[in-house]
PDB file of C-alpha atoms in Angstrom:
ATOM      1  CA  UNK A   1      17.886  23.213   1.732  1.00  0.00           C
ATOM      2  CA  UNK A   2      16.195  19.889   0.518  1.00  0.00           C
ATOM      3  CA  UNK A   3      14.134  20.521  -2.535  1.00  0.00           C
ATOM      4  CA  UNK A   4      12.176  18.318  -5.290  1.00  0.00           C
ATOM      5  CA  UNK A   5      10.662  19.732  -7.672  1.00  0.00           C
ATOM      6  CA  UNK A   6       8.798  18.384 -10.202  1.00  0.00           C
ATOM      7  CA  UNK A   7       7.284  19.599 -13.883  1.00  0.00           C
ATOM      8  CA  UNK A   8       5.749  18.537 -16.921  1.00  0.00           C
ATOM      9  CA  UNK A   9       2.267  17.770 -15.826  1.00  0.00           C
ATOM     10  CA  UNK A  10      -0.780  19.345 -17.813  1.00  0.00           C
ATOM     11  CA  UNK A  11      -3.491  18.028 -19.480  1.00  0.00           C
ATOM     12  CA  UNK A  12      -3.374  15.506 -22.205  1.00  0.00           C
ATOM     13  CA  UNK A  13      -6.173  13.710 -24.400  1.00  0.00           C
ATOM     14  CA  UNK A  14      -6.677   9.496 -23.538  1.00  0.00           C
ATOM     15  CA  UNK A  15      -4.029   7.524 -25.201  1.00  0.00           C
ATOM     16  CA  UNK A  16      -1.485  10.353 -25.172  1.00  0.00           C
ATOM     17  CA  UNK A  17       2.179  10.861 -23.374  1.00  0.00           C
ATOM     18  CA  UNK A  18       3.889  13.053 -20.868  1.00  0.00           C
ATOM     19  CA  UNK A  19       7.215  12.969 -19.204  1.00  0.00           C
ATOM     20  CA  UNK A  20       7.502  14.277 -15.666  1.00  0.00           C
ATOM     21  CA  UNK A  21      10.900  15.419 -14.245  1.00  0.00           C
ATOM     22  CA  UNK A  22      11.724  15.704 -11.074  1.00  0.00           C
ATOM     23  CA  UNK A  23      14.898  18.187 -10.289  1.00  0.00           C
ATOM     24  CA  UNK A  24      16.630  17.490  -6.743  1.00  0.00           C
ATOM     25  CA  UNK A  25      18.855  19.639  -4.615  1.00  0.00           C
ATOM     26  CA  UNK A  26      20.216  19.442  -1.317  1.00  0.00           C
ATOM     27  CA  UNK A  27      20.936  16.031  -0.407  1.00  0.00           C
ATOM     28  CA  UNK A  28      22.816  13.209  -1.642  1.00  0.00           C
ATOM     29  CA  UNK A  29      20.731  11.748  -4.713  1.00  0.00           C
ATOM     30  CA  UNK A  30      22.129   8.904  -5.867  1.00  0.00           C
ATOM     31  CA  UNK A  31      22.119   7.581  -2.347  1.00  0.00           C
ATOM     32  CA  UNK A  32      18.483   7.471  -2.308  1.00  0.00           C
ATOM     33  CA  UNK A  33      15.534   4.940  -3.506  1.00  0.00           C
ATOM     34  CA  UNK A  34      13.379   7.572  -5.984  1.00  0.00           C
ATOM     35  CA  UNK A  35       9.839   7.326  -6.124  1.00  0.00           C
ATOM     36  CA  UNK A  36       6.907   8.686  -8.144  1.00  0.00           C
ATOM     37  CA  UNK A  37       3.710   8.656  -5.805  1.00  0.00           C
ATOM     38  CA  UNK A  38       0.633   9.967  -7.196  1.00  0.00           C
ATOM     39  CA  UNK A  39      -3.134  10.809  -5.607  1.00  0.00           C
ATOM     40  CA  UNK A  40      -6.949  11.367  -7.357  1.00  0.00           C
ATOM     41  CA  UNK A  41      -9.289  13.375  -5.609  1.00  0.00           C
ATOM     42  CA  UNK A  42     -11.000  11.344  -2.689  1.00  0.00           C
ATOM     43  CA  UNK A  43      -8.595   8.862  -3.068  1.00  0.00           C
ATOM     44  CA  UNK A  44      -5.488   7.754  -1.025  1.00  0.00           C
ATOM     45  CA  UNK A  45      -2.046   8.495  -2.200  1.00  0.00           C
ATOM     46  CA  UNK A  46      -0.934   5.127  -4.630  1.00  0.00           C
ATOM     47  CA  UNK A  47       2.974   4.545  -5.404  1.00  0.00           C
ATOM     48  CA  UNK A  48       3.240   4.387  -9.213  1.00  0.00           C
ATOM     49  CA  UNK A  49       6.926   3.316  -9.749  1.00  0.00           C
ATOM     50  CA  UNK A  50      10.521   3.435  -7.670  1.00  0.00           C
ATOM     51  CA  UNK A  51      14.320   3.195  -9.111  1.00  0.00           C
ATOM     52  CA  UNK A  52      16.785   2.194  -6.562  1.00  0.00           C
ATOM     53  CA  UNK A  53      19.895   4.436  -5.864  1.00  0.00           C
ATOM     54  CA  UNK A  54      22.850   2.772  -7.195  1.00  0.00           C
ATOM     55  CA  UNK A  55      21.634   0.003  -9.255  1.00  0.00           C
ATOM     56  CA  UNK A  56      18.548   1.698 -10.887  1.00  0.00           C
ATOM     57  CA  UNK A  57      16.120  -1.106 -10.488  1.00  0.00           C
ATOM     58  CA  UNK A  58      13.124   0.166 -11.427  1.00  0.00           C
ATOM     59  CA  UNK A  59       9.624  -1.492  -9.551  1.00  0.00           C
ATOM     60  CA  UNK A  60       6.187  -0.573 -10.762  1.00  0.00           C
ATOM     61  CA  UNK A  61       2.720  -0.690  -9.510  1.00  0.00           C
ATOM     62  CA  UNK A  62       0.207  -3.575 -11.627  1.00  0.00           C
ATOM     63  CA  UNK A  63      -1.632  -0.361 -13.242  1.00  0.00           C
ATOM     64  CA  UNK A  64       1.432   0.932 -15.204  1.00  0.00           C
ATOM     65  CA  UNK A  65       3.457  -1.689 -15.976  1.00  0.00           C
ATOM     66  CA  UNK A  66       4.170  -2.147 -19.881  1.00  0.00           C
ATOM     67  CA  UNK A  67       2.509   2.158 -19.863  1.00  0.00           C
ATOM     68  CA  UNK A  68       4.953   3.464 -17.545  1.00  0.00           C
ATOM     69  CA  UNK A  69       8.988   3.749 -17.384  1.00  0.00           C
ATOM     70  CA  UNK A  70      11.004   5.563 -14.277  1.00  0.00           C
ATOM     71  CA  UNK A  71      14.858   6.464 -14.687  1.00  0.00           C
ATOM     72  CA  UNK A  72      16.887   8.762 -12.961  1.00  0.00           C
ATOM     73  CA  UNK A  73      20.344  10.638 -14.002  1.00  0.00           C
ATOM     74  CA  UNK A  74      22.779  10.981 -11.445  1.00  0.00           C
ATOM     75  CA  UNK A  75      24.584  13.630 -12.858  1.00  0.00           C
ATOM     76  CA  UNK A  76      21.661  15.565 -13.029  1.00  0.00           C
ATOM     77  CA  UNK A  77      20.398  14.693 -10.244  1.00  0.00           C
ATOM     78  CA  UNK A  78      17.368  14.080 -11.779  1.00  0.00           C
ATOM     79  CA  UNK A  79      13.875  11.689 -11.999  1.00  0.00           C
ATOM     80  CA  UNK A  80      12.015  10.921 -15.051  1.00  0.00           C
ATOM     81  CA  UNK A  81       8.680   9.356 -15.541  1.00  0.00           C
ATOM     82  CA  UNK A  82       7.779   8.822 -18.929  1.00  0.00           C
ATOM     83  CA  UNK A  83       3.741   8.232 -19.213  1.00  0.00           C
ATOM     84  CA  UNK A  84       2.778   6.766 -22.225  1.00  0.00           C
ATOM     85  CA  UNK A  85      -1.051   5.125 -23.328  1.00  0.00           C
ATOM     86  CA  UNK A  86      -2.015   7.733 -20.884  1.00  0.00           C
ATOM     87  CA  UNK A  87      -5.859   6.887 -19.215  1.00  0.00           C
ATOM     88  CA  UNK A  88      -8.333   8.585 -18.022  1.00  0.00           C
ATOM     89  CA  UNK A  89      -7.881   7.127 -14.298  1.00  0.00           C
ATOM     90  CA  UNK A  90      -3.905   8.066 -14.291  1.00  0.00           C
ATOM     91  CA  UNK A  91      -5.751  12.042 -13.458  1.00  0.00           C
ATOM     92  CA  UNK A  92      -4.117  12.730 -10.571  1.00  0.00           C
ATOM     93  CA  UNK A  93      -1.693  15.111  -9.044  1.00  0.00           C
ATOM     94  CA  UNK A  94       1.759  13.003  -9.130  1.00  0.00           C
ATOM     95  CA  UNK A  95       4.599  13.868  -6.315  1.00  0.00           C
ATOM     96  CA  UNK A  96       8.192  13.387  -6.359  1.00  0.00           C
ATOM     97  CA  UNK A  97       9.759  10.753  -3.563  1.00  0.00           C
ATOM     98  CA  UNK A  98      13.103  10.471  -2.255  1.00  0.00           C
ATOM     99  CA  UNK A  99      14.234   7.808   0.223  1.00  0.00           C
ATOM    100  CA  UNK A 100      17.088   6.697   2.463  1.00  0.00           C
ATOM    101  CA  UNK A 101      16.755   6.687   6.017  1.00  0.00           C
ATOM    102  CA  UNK A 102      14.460   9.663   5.398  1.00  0.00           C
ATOM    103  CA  UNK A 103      11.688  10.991   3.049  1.00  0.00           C
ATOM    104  CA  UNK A 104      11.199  14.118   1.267  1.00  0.00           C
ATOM    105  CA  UNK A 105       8.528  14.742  -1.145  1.00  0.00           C
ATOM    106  CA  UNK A 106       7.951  17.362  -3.718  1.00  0.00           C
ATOM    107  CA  UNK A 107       4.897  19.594  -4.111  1.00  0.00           C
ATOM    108  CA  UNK A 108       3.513  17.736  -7.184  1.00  0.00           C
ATOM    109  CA  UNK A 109       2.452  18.068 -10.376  1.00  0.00           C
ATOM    110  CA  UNK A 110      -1.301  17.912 -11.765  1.00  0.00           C
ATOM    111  CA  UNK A 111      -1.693  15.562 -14.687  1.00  0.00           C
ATOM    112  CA  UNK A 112      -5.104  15.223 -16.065  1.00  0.00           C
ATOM    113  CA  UNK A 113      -6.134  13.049 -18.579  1.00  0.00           C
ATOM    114  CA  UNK A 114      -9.243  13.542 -20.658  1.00  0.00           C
ATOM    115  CA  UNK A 115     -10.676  14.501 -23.965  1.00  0.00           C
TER     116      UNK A 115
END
């Protein structure tokens, strides 16, 4: 049974961190492009960052760059994204990705940024 789960999301003041993790089972991680998608209310679901499977290159979206950093452990077959200078606008609930061939997501994690 395919499963991603992610944790570490909660609420956080402006300018603060948080690392989410994203624990996978059932498939054949490190074979798959890892993604962290994430969506505010009203608004459309945004990638935020992806780490290729063998090589770990990471990609991110303009909004993160230089905030943001993905990695993934193999032998955990695990995703990280650590958050750091943490805004306002990054509120939103952020879901797990996994891709090769096909897609599975995760059920998400709420992150909410405010004072």
């Amino acid at each position: 049974q395919v499963q991603l789960q992610e944790s570490g999301g909660g609420l956080v003041q402006p300018g603060g961190s948080l690392t989410l993790s994203c624990a996978a089972s059932g498939f054949f991680f490190r074979r798959y492009e890892m993604s962290w998608y994430r969506q505010a209310p009203g608004k459309e679901r945004e990638l935020v960052a992806s780490i290729s499977s063998f090589s770990s290159s990471p990609n991110y979206a303009e909004f993160v760059k230089g905030r943001f950093t993905i990695s993934r452990d193999n032998a955990q077959n695990t995703t990280y994204l650590q958050m750091n200078s943490l805004k306002p606008e990054d509120t939103a609930v952020y879901y797990c990705n996994a891709r090769f061939m096909v897609t599975y997501w995760g059920q998400g994690t709420q992150v909410t940024v405010s004072s």
